[in-house]
Structures are given as structure tokens and as C-alpha cells.
Amino acid sequence: MLYSEQRDITRIFIQIGCSFTELHHEYRLGISTISGFVAQVCEAIWNRLKDEFMPQPSTQMWLEISNKFEKFANFPNCIGAVDGKHIRVIKPTDTGSLYFNYKHYFSIVLIGVCDSNYSFVAIDVGAYEKSSDSSIFKESMFYKKMMKNTLNIPDPKPISTLNAEPMPHVIVGDEAFGLSENIMRPYGGKNLTVTKKIFNYRLSRARRYIECTFGILSNKWRIFHRPLNVKLDLAQNIIKSCCILHNFVRARDGYRYDDTLTVQGLENIENTNMTRGSQTAQTVRDKYANYFVTDGEVEWQYSKI
């Protein structure tokens, strides 16, 4: 079979969501044969496109991402939004209950960081959720590089016209992600001050970009609309190839607005991270919150709390 034919069948598999059995009846090929070349094509797609469409950002690239988040989401020094999703899989063999999550089905986790153009800046694929805590992000290669200061993140710079103190560049996430100097999460609790409510709203406006990114991904590649009934290594290759194709298609064709409204087949990771973060991280968050009610204020923000 020609490689072009293998590529077309792989596209049908991941874009339409056909099973290997359906492709077996359609093309009169053995299931193991189809599985084999789908694995080869997915791996080739990732290896061919990753350096062009998901390179590790340079300092200049981070600054460009930050400028666009400030322009479109009114959040200065924001270099990305992060979230994690469970992707359903049929029970993997020889793994016991490792991939059995708190929602009582088997899954592997996709962690994604996106920019304001709904493209993935970085992904981490293949983790499983240990018990019910959400420490998966801390085990990712992206987080480890961030802790080692090897991500080329720009130096802190001022965000306020009233205060020249440099502020660190941050990635915004929800309650599942621990607070740190470079990771901002919402304030917890119900009886929040107006300043904290405004911060949570402004953070949610920036964080919605990752939700929309997952929506575009899942609606374009309908393989995610059903559990992946493949071996774990192939499941990981399928997910990685869909993410890099997402960036490729996003750069070439843009996106449909309707696809950003729902996320099909991907489930949130559990929000049980109760750590308060270091005192330094809390201070950074408080300074961002204060900025949003002073010279960083936008007139419509109070109608949203």
C-alpha cells in the first residue's frame, strides 16, 4: 500500500473517529495492518511537524505571546493558559488500575499550555492520575523545565504605570494547578473581597483560551469522541499527532467559532489542589489583583462579578 493511502486512512481514523474494525470492513485490510501503519503515520506526523509548529519558545516568542494576551485578554505578562484533560481509553492491558481515575473510567491525561491564538505552546501526554490529587502538571517535562529556568521565560517587567516594580511572567490555570511565581490560579473561597473577585474574573478571561483550544481540538479530531481502544503507546502517538495537526491547521485555516463553545470527549482533571503556594507567590498574585482595580482596571469588569 502506498504511503499516501496509509496517510489518508489515518486521517479518516483520527478525523472522523472510525474504529479499526470499520476500516477493516471498508478497505479489506487486517486490523493489525491498519494499527501498524496508523502508528507509523502518527509518529511521522509528530516528528515531522513538532519543530515547526510546536517549538520550545524563545524569549522573543514568549514576549509576543504576552503582548497578545494583554491585547486580547487584558492580562499583562501572561505567557499562556494551562489545563489538563482526561482522554478516555479502553482498559490498558498489564497496567492494573493505574489508569483508573476518580471519575471511574480509564484514561490518560493531556496537559496543554496554549497561546491567545488557540495554539498549543507545549503538551504533556500519557500521565495517569494518582489517587485524587492533581500533581500531574508538576510531573510534566514543561513544569520541570520551568523550575530549572530552562524555558527562556523573559525576565520580570513592570505592568503598572503607578509602580515600576518588575512582575514575573505567568501562566494562568484553574484551581487544579498549584500557585507559584509563574503559575497563577484563582483565589479560593466564597466570601471574597471585590479585589479578589475581579482578579478571578480577569484570570478566567485569560484562562478561557485553553478551554477553547481543547474545544477546537476535540471537534476537529473526532477520535476523541469515543474511548481509544488501542495500546497505550499508540494512544499517546494519536494524541500527540492530533495536537500538532491542530497547530498546523490552526496556522493554515484558522478555526470555526462554534468549535470553541464545547469540548467533546475530554474531561477535566480533578480540582483538589489545596496548597496555598509560597508567600512569594501569594504576594505576586495580590499585586496582580491590586493592579486590576487600579490602573489596570477596565470599565466593564465590575458588571461580571
Steps between C-alpha positions, in 0.01 A plus 500: 500500500627846412592734784245753369226238544621420851496872580144540366372207706673640809333836436159331481578313822589808707280762332177305464559262789453170318606187684758256366217251448307746282813572296565125473160448334532811283850437363529121534816528706595316815444681828862447605615638162289814542619542859861469389497767233280735708771484766771571240311790343414661836861476615621644169253791522626592847868470410458693175296791634594548867806720443311734268158513663580437868860608563619591847436875503788742501494804726375709207218253430391514865492880480284486187260262676493735800420802282205321341358384835517858620330621183224240480452394864615814688745293704857638492809280523286192425692250288240224480201318643524145634248224556482122505247259354426133547487307172302180530669171413384140509667327796869463411646152542754426775446834677272394784303803616770763435298675230166472685410857601276660762212512248509120486623443148840437346680798352829664428554868558582771249649816652502796261637855510361730231546852366229755417474363144359170634820313409689266731829637625582174679330170584568209731330170419469169675480570871244329717334655803641360824223474759301823481765767513590722208877493510523383140616837373791499745615170351495634144816585311372855445468565874839346575661724239321799647633419847852469355464833317568341160183616319638837387227680698565876481627692798238672719383840380265766639131481417385815677545866424468571873763252614824424318555172687572217250240221501567142389347360183228251586292215364136497610315188612204389709485364855664172398836671457721603788573867553858603429686807376440395138163325543193705594183332625176657632445595861307229680199538728161668479522816709751678281571871488415696187869513410531120517180451300629734231828309487315169462290643218798646317691173538202302368492720187860404427451137600205449263748484211613153604139381531429631150819332375384164634158563345651559156721192540220265600255624237754478217640157590201285586710207611462665843122452494539138606742305721828412329507123457872472424822428686628778724801588287278535193245703699776742596617529138142565385456778755834662416433485126155657546648782708770581246249476213279736701782758492564433131135544402461796735787678326368414153122525529411672826206355693120490516359704790237235575776247568626709792172476691503132599761240584401153380640186662762672719440521875652739753758380749389518862530835678628384838823697527466675835857623537524872568824560314804674639478840661682645201245351260210632707658845500537491120132409464396777739698754296330387178163527679581852617604599146163385362312744727737795450664601174427160345126541552259455209160665526289190439668269751272587794191385311649149481534427872 
